[in-house]
Amino acid sequence: MMASPCQELLHQTLLLDIEVNEKGEIYSLGAVLGEKTFSVADRRRFNSNTLRDFDSFAKDARFVLGHNILNHDIPRLQQIAPALHLFSKPRIDTLFLSPLAFPANPYHRLIKNYQIVRDSINDPVQDAILAGKVFAEQWDALVQQFKANADVALLYRALLASDANLIGTAEALGCMGIPLLTGDDVLETFAWFARKHCCGAAVDHLVLQLADSQDSLAPLAYVTAWLSVADGNSVLPPWVRHQFPQVPVILHQLRESNCRYEECAYCQTHHVPQRFLHDYYGGFQRFAQSPRPMTEKACKRRSSIPRHGVLRCLQPCRPEEASRSAIFCPP
Ligand SMILES: [Zn+2]
């Protein structure tokens, strides 16, 4: 049977995992390349000879892949052996792909919080293999997303590729058949997508700011993932908040203030308190002017009001007040 493109890529990729003790010292390393494995299970064996052997084991690898290798495994190895050739290879980090591949459920069954749920204790070879399995599932999920909503997947690749640290991970999306958007197309596609889920004026403002900046656009990939499921089961994983603190800030900018333009479909739907009244308590057209003039203000202050939020700011008035005011109070 012919190998799938994903299996082919995994076959050419060094799967890597290291274990570190409380002092930050590497005490074991496991790696897989094709049919071969490499493992060091004794801290005393971490010397320049072992690491030279490891480098020659990895020399034919096209990519280096692991879970959290960008912030953990690679920097630790670089501390003790900065000159390894494997550091020049593109890196695929399954931790960074996870919230993109599974936006509606960032807690994939193999990933808990930000760590892979391992089925072996302290066996880095098995953990490296597990990262390969996670990648294969991410591949399937991302290919499905590309078929269902090409813009989202196109944005993932282009936005990750804008970050020097994530170029290898973006290249993996290329291997999945997702083309690379470049130049103005990146922010234009983002704006077109985001306007469907956010305030149009806020999107235009953000895109103008970003067009002039040299910063990595990677946080927008996680904004895109969240927006792609914003009206359903979306959770911003704690890891995303920690790694990209800009993401919740951008989401707030894009969705939580009212631009007050009549032509802004998002704000007209999400920030008009009268519409909440009508939608939640069908038949009520306006707020009572007295005796609770604060109610409307309180309602306006709340943004993206969930049902319980409306209930909290629309305090029911007493029956005698109801008869005097234009609004009928909920029972
Ligand atoms: Zn708006």
Coordinates of C-alpha atoms and ligand atoms in Angstrom, one line a residue:
M1 CA 0.0 0.0 0.0
M2 CA 1.2 3.5 -0.8
A3 CA 2.1 5.7 2.1
S4 CA -0.1 8.8 2.6
P5 CA 1.7 12.2 2.1
C6 CA 1.5 12.6 5.9
Q7 CA 3.2 9.2 6.6
E8 CA 5.8 10.0 3.9
L9 CA 6.6 13.3 5.6
L10 CA 6.7 11.7 9.1
H11 CA 9.1 9.1 7.6
Q12 CA 11.5 11.8 6.6
T13 CA 11.2 13.7 9.9
L14 CA 13.2 13.4 13.1
L15 CA 10.6 12.9 15.9
L16 CA 12.2 14.3 19.1
D17 CA 11.6 14.4 22.8
I18 CA 13.8 15.1 25.8
E19 CA 13.3 14.8 29.5
V20 CA 14.7 17.5 31.9
N21 CA 15.1 17.3 35.7
E22 CA 14.2 20.0 38.2
K23 CA 17.7 21.6 37.7
G24 CA 17.0 21.9 34.0
E25 CA 19.5 19.2 33.1
I26 CA 18.6 16.8 30.3
Y27 CA 18.5 13.3 31.6
S28 CA 17.1 11.5 28.7
L29 CA 16.5 11.9 25.0
G30 CA 14.6 9.9 22.5
A31 CA 14.3 10.3 18.7
V32 CA 13.0 8.4 15.7
L33 CA 13.9 8.8 12.1
G34 CA 12.3 6.4 9.6
E35 CA 12.7 2.9 11.0
K36 CA 15.6 3.9 13.4
T37 CA 15.5 5.1 16.9
F38 CA 18.1 6.9 19.0
S39 CA 18.0 7.1 22.7
V40 CA 20.1 8.2 25.7
A41 CA 18.7 7.4 29.1
D42 CA 21.5 8.4 31.4
R43 CA 22.3 12.0 32.3
R44 CA 26.1 11.2 32.5
R45 CA 26.1 10.2 28.9
F46 CA 25.2 13.7 27.7
N47 CA 28.6 14.7 26.5
S48 CA 29.8 16.2 23.2
N49 CA 30.4 12.7 21.7
T50 CA 26.8 11.5 22.3
L51 CA 25.4 14.7 20.9
R52 CA 27.7 14.4 17.8
D53 CA 26.3 10.9 17.3
F54 CA 22.8 12.2 17.7
D55 CA 23.5 14.9 15.1
S56 CA 24.8 12.4 12.6
F57 CA 21.7 10.2 13.3
A58 CA 19.5 13.2 12.4
K59 CA 21.5 14.4 9.4
D60 CA 19.1 13.1 6.7
A61 CA 15.9 14.4 8.4
R62 CA 13.9 16.9 6.4
F63 CA 12.2 18.4 9.5
V64 CA 12.5 18.1 13.3
L65 CA 9.1 17.5 14.9
G66 CA 7.9 17.3 18.5
H67 CA 5.5 18.7 21.1
N68 CA 6.7 22.0 22.5
I69 CA 10.1 21.7 20.9
L70 CA 10.3 25.4 20.1
N71 CA 10.2 26.6 23.6
H72 CA 11.5 23.5 25.4
D73 CA 13.6 20.8 23.7
I74 CA 15.5 22.8 21.1
P75 CA 16.6 25.6 23.4
R76 CA 17.7 23.1 26.1
L77 CA 19.8 21.2 23.5
Q78 CA 21.2 24.4 22.1
Q79 CA 22.4 25.3 25.6
I80 CA 24.7 22.3 25.8
A81 CA 25.6 21.9 22.1
P82 CA 24.9 25.1 20.2
A83 CA 26.6 23.9 16.9
L84 CA 24.5 20.9 16.0
H85 CA 23.5 20.7 12.4
L86 CA 20.0 19.7 13.3
F87 CA 19.3 23.2 14.5
S88 CA 19.3 24.4 10.9
K89 CA 16.4 22.1 10.0
P90 CA 12.8 23.4 9.8
R91 CA 10.9 22.6 13.0
I92 CA 7.3 21.5 13.3
D93 CA 5.8 22.0 16.8
T94 CA 2.5 20.1 17.4
L95 CA 1.8 22.4 20.4
F96 CA 1.4 25.4 18.1
L97 CA -0.7 23.4 15.6
S98 CA -3.1 22.1 18.1
P99 CA -5.4 25.1 18.7
L100 CA -5.5 25.6 14.9
A101 CA -6.3 22.0 14.1
F102 CA -8.9 21.7 16.9
P103 CA -10.3 25.2 17.5
A104 CA -13.6 23.9 18.9
N105 CA -11.8 21.5 21.3
P106 CA -8.3 22.6 22.1
Y107 CA -8.2 19.8 24.6
H108 CA -7.6 17.1 22.1
R109 CA -7.7 13.6 23.7
L110 CA -3.9 13.4 23.3
I111 CA -3.2 16.8 24.7
K112 CA -4.0 18.0 28.2
N113 CA -3.5 21.6 28.9
Y114 CA -0.3 22.0 26.8
Q115 CA 1.2 18.6 27.4
I116 CA 0.8 15.3 25.5
V117 CA -1.1 12.7 27.4
R118 CA 1.6 10.0 27.4
D119 CA 1.0 6.3 27.7
S120 CA 4.5 5.6 29.1
I121 CA 6.4 7.1 31.9
N122 CA 9.8 8.7 31.1
D123 CA 10.1 7.0 27.7
P124 CA 11.1 9.8 25.3
V125 CA 11.2 7.5 22.3
Q126 CA 7.5 6.6 22.9
D127 CA 6.7 10.3 23.5
A128 CA 8.4 11.3 20.2
I129 CA 6.3 8.6 18.4
L130 CA 3.2 10.0 20.1
A131 CA 4.0 13.5 18.9
G132 CA 4.1 12.0 15.4
K133 CA 0.6 10.5 16.0
V134 CA -0.7 13.8 17.2
F135 CA 0.7 15.5 14.0
A136 CA -1.0 12.9 11.8
E137 CA -4.4 13.7 13.4
Q138 CA -3.7 17.5 13.1
W139 CA -2.9 16.9 9.4
D140 CA -6.3 15.2 8.8
A141 CA -8.1 18.0 10.8
L142 CA -6.4 20.8 8.9
V143 CA -7.0 19.2 5.5
Q144 CA -10.7 18.9 6.4
Q145 CA -10.7 22.6 7.4
F146 CA -9.0 23.6 4.2
K147 CA -11.8 21.7 2.2
A148 CA -14.6 23.2 4.3
N149 CA -13.3 26.8 4.7
A150 CA -10.2 27.4 2.6
D151 CA -9.7 31.0 3.9
V152 CA -9.1 29.8 7.5
A153 CA -6.4 27.3 6.5
L154 CA -4.8 29.8 4.1
L155 CA -4.6 32.3 6.9
Y156 CA -3.0 29.8 9.3
R157 CA -0.2 29.1 6.9
A158 CA 0.4 32.7 5.9
L159 CA 0.2 34.1 9.5
L160 CA 2.5 31.4 11.0
A161 CA 5.0 32.0 8.1
S162 CA 5.3 35.6 9.1
D163 CA 7.0 34.5 12.3
A164 CA 10.7 33.4 12.0
N165 CA 10.2 30.9 14.8
L166 CA 7.2 29.3 13.1
I167 CA 8.4 29.0 9.5
G168 CA 8.9 25.2 9.7
T169 CA 5.5 24.7 11.3
A170 CA 4.0 26.9 8.5
E171 CA 5.8 24.8 5.9
A172 CA 4.1 21.6 7.3
L173 CA 0.8 23.3 6.4
G174 CA 2.3 23.7 2.9
C175 CA 3.0 19.9 2.8
M176 CA -0.8 19.5 3.5
G177 CA -1.5 21.2 0.2
I178 CA -2.4 24.6 1.7
P179 CA -1.0 27.4 -0.6
L180 CA 0.9 30.4 0.7
L181 CA -0.7 33.8 0.6
T182 CA 1.8 36.6 0.4
G183 CA 1.9 40.4 0.4
D184 CA -1.3 42.4 0.8
D185 CA -3.4 39.2 0.3
V186 CA -2.7 38.1 3.9
L187 CA -4.3 41.0 5.7
E188 CA -7.0 41.5 3.0
T189 CA -8.0 37.8 3.5
F190 CA -7.9 38.2 7.3
A191 CA -10.1 41.4 7.1
W192 CA -12.6 39.7 4.8
F193 CA -12.8 36.7 7.1
A194 CA -12.9 38.8 10.4
R195 CA -15.6 41.2 9.2
K196 CA -18.0 38.2 9.2
H197 CA -17.5 37.8 12.9
C198 CA -16.5 41.2 14.3
C199 CA -17.1 44.9 14.1
G200 CA -16.0 46.0 10.6
A201 CA -14.6 49.4 11.8
A202 CA -12.5 47.6 14.4
V203 CA -11.2 45.2 11.8
D204 CA -10.2 48.0 9.5
H205 CA -8.5 49.8 12.3
L206 CA -6.5 46.7 13.3
V207 CA -5.5 45.9 9.8
L208 CA -4.3 49.4 9.2
Q209 CA -2.2 49.2 12.4
L210 CA -0.7 45.8 11.4
A211 CA 0.0 46.8 7.8
D212 CA 2.5 49.4 9.2
S213 CA 4.2 47.1 11.7
Q214 CA 7.0 44.6 11.3
D215 CA 5.7 42.4 14.1
S216 CA 4.9 38.7 13.7
L217 CA 1.3 38.1 12.6
A218 CA 1.2 34.7 14.2
P219 CA -1.2 35.8 17.0
L220 CA -3.8 36.5 14.2
A221 CA -3.7 32.7 13.4
Y222 CA -5.1 32.0 16.9
V223 CA -7.6 34.9 16.6
T224 CA -8.7 33.3 13.3
A225 CA -9.0 29.9 14.9
W226 CA -11.2 31.3 17.7
L227 CA -13.4 33.3 15.3
S228 CA -13.9 30.3 13.1
V229 CA -15.9 28.7 15.9
A230 CA -16.8 31.9 17.7
D231 CA -20.5 31.2 17.6
G232 CA -20.2 27.7 18.8
N233 CA -17.9 25.7 21.1
S234 CA -14.8 27.9 21.2
V235 CA -12.4 28.0 24.1
L236 CA -9.2 30.0 24.1
P237 CA -6.8 27.6 25.6
P238 CA -4.7 28.9 28.6
W239 CA -1.6 28.1 26.6
V240 CA -2.6 30.4 23.8
R241 CA -3.3 33.2 26.3
H242 CA 0.1 32.7 27.8
Q243 CA 2.1 32.3 24.5
F244 CA 0.2 35.1 22.7
P245 CA -1.2 37.5 25.2
Q246 CA -2.2 39.8 22.3
V247 CA -4.9 37.3 21.3
P248 CA -7.5 38.1 24.0
V249 CA -6.7 41.8 23.6
I250 CA -7.3 41.7 19.8
L251 CA -10.5 39.6 20.2
H252 CA -11.8 42.2 22.7
Q253 CA -10.9 45.1 20.3
L254 CA -12.7 43.4 17.5
R255 CA -15.9 42.3 19.2
E256 CA -16.6 44.2 22.4
S257 CA -17.1 47.9 21.4
N258 CA -19.9 49.4 19.5
C259 CA -18.7 51.5 16.5
R260 CA -22.3 52.9 16.2
Y261 CA -22.2 52.8 12.4
E262 CA -25.6 51.8 11.1
E263 CA -24.0 49.9 8.3
C264 CA -22.0 47.7 10.7
A265 CA -24.0 44.5 10.8
Y266 CA -22.0 43.1 13.7
C267 CA -22.5 46.0 16.1
Q268 CA -26.1 46.5 14.9
T269 CA -26.7 42.8 15.9
H270 CA -24.5 42.5 19.0
H271 CA -24.4 46.0 20.6
V272 CA -27.9 47.4 20.3
P273 CA -29.6 46.9 23.7
Q274 CA -33.1 47.4 22.2
R275 CA -32.4 44.4 20.0
F276 CA -31.6 42.3 23.1
L277 CA -34.8 43.4 24.6
H278 CA -36.7 42.3 21.6
D279 CA -34.9 39.1 21.1
Y280 CA -35.0 38.0 24.7
Y281 CA -38.3 39.3 25.8
G282 CA -40.1 39.4 22.4
G283 CA -42.5 42.4 22.3
F284 CA -40.5 44.8 24.4
Q285 CA -39.5 47.6 22.1
R286 CA -37.8 50.1 24.4
F287 CA -36.5 50.6 27.9
A288 CA -38.4 52.3 30.6
Q289 CA -37.4 55.9 31.0
S290 CA -38.4 55.8 34.6
P291 CA -38.0 54.8 37.3
R292 CA -34.8 53.0 36.3
P293 CA -33.1 55.1 33.7
M294 CA -29.9 53.3 34.5
T295 CA -31.1 50.0 33.0
E296 CA -30.4 51.0 29.4
K297 CA -27.0 52.4 30.3
A298 CA -26.1 49.3 32.2
C299 CA -27.1 47.2 29.3
K300 CA -25.1 49.3 26.8
R301 CA -22.1 49.0 29.1
R302 CA -22.2 45.3 28.9
S303 CA -20.8 43.9 25.7
S304 CA -21.6 40.7 23.9
I305 CA -24.2 40.1 26.5
P306 CA -24.9 36.5 27.1
R307 CA -28.4 35.6 28.2
H308 CA -27.6 35.6 31.9
G309 CA -25.8 39.0 31.4
V310 CA -29.0 40.5 30.1
L311 CA -30.9 39.0 33.0
R312 CA -28.4 40.5 35.4
C313 CA -28.7 44.1 34.1
L314 CA -32.4 44.1 33.3
Q315 CA -33.7 44.1 36.9
P316 CA -37.4 43.5 36.9
C317 CA -39.3 46.5 38.1
R318 CA -42.3 46.5 40.5
P319 CA -45.8 46.0 39.1
E320 CA -46.8 49.6 39.9
E321 CA -43.7 50.8 38.1
A322 CA -44.6 48.6 35.1
S323 CA -47.9 50.3 34.7
R324 CA -46.3 53.7 34.7
S325 CA -43.5 52.8 32.2
A326 CA -43.5 51.9 28.6
I327 CA -41.8 48.6 29.2
F328 CA -43.5 45.6 30.5
C329 CA -41.4 43.8 33.0
P330 CA -40.7 40.2 32.8
P331 CA -42.6 38.2 35.4
Ligands
ZN1 ZN -19.1 48.0 14.4

